[in-house]
Short mmCIF file of N, CA and C in Angstrom, two decimals:
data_model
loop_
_atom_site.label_atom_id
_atom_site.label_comp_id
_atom_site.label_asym_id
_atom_site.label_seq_id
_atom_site.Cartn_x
_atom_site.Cartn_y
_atom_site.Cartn_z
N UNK R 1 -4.52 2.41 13.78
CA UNK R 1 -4.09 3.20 12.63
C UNK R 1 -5.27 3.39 11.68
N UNK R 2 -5.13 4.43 11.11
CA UNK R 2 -6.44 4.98 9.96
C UNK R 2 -5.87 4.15 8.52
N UNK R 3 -7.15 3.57 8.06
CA UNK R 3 -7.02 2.98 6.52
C UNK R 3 -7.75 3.04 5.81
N UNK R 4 -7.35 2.66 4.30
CA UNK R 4 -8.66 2.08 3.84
C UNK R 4 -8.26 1.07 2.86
N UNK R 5 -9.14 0.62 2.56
CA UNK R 5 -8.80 -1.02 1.20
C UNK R 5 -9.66 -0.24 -0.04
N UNK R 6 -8.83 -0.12 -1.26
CA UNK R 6 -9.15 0.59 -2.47
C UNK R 6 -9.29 -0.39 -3.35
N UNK R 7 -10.38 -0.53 -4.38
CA UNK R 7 -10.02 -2.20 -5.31
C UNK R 7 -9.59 -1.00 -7.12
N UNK R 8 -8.52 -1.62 -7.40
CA UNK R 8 -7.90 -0.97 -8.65
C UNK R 8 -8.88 -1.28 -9.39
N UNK R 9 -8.42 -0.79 -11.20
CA UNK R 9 -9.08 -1.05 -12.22
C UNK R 9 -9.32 -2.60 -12.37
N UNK R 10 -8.19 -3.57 -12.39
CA UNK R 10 -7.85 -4.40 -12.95
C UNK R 10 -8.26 -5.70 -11.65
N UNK R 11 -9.22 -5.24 -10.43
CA UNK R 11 -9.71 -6.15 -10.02
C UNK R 11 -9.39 -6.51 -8.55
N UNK R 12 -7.61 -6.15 -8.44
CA UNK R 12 -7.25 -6.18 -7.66
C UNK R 12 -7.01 -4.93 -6.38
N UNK R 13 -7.08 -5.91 -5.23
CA UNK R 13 -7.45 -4.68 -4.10
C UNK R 13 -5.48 -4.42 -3.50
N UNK R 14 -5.72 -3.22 -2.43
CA UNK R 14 -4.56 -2.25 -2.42
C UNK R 14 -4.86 -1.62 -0.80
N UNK R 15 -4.24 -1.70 0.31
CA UNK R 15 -4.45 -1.02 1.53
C UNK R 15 -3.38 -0.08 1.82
N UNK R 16 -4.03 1.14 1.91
CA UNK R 16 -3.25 2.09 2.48
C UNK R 16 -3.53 2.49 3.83
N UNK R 17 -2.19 2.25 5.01
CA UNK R 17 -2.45 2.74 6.19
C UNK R 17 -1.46 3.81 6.44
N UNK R 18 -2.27 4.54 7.28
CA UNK R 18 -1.80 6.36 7.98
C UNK R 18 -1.07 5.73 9.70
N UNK R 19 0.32 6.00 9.12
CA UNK R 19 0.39 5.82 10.79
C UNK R 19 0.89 7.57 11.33
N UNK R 20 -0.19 7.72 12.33
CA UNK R 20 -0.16 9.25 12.68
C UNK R 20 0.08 9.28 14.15
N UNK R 21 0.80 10.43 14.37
CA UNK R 21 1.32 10.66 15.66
C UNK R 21 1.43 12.35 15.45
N UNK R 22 1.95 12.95 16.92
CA UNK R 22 1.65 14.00 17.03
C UNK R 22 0.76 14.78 16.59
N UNK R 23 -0.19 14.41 16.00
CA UNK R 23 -1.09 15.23 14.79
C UNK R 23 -0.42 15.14 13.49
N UNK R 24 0.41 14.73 12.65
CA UNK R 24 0.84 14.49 11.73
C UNK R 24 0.95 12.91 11.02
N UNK R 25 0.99 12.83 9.77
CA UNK R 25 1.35 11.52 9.21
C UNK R 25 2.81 10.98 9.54
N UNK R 26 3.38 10.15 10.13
CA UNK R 26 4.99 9.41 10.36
C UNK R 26 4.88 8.71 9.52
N UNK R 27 4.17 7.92 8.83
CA UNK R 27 4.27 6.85 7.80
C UNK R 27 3.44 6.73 6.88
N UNK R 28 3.20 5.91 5.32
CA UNK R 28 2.32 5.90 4.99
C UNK R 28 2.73 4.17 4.36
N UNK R 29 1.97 3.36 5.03
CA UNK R 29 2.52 1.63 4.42
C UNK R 29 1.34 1.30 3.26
N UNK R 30 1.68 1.04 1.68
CA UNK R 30 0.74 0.64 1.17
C UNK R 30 1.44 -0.57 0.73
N UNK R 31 0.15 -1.64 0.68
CA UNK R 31 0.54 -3.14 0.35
C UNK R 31 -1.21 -3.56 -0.92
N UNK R 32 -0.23 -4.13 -1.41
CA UNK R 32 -0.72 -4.55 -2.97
C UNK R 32 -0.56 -5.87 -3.23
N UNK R 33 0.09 -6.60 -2.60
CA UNK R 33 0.46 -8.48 -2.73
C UNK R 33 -0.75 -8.96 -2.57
N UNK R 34 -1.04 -9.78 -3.84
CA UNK R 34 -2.72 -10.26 -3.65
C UNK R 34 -2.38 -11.50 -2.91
N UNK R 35 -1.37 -12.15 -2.53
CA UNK R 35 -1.19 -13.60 -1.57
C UNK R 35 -1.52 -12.92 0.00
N UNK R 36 -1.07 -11.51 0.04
CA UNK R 36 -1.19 -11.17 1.45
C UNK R 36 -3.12 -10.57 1.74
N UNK R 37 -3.59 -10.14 0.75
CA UNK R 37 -4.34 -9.40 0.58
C UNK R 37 -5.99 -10.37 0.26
N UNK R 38 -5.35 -11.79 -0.20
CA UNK R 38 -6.27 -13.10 -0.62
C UNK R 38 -7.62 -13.26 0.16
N UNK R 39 -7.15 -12.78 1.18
CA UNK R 39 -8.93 -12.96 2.30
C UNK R 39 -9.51 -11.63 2.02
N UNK R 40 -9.38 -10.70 1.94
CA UNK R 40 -10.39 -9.31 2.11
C UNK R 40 -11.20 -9.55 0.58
N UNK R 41 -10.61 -10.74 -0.66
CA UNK R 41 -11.38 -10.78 -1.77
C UNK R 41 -12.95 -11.38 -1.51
N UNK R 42 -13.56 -10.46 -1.95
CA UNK R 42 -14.90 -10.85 -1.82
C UNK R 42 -15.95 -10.25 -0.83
N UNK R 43 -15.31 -9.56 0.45
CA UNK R 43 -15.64 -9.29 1.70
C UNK R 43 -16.19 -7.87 0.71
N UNK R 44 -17.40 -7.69 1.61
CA UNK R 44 -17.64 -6.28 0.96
C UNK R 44 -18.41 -5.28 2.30
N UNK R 45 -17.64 -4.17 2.23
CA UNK R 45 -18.02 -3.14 3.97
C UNK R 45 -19.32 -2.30 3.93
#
């Protein structure tokens, strides 16, 4: 699936994934829970 990890104003980071099929978007899951999100802090791409 296509993503990306966005870091907000306030510090905290935010992943939005594209789940795509036929050539179109079917879904769009964004997750914001910094307990789920706790390891990508710091990692930098």
């Amino acid at each position: 699936m296509a993503g990306c990890i966005t870091r907000e104003a306030d510090g905290e980071l935010q992943t939005t994934v594209l789940d795509i099929g036929d050539s179109k978007a079917r879904a769009i899951y964004v997750a914001g829970n910094p307990d789920k999100l706790r390891r990508l802090h710091g990692q930098r791409g």
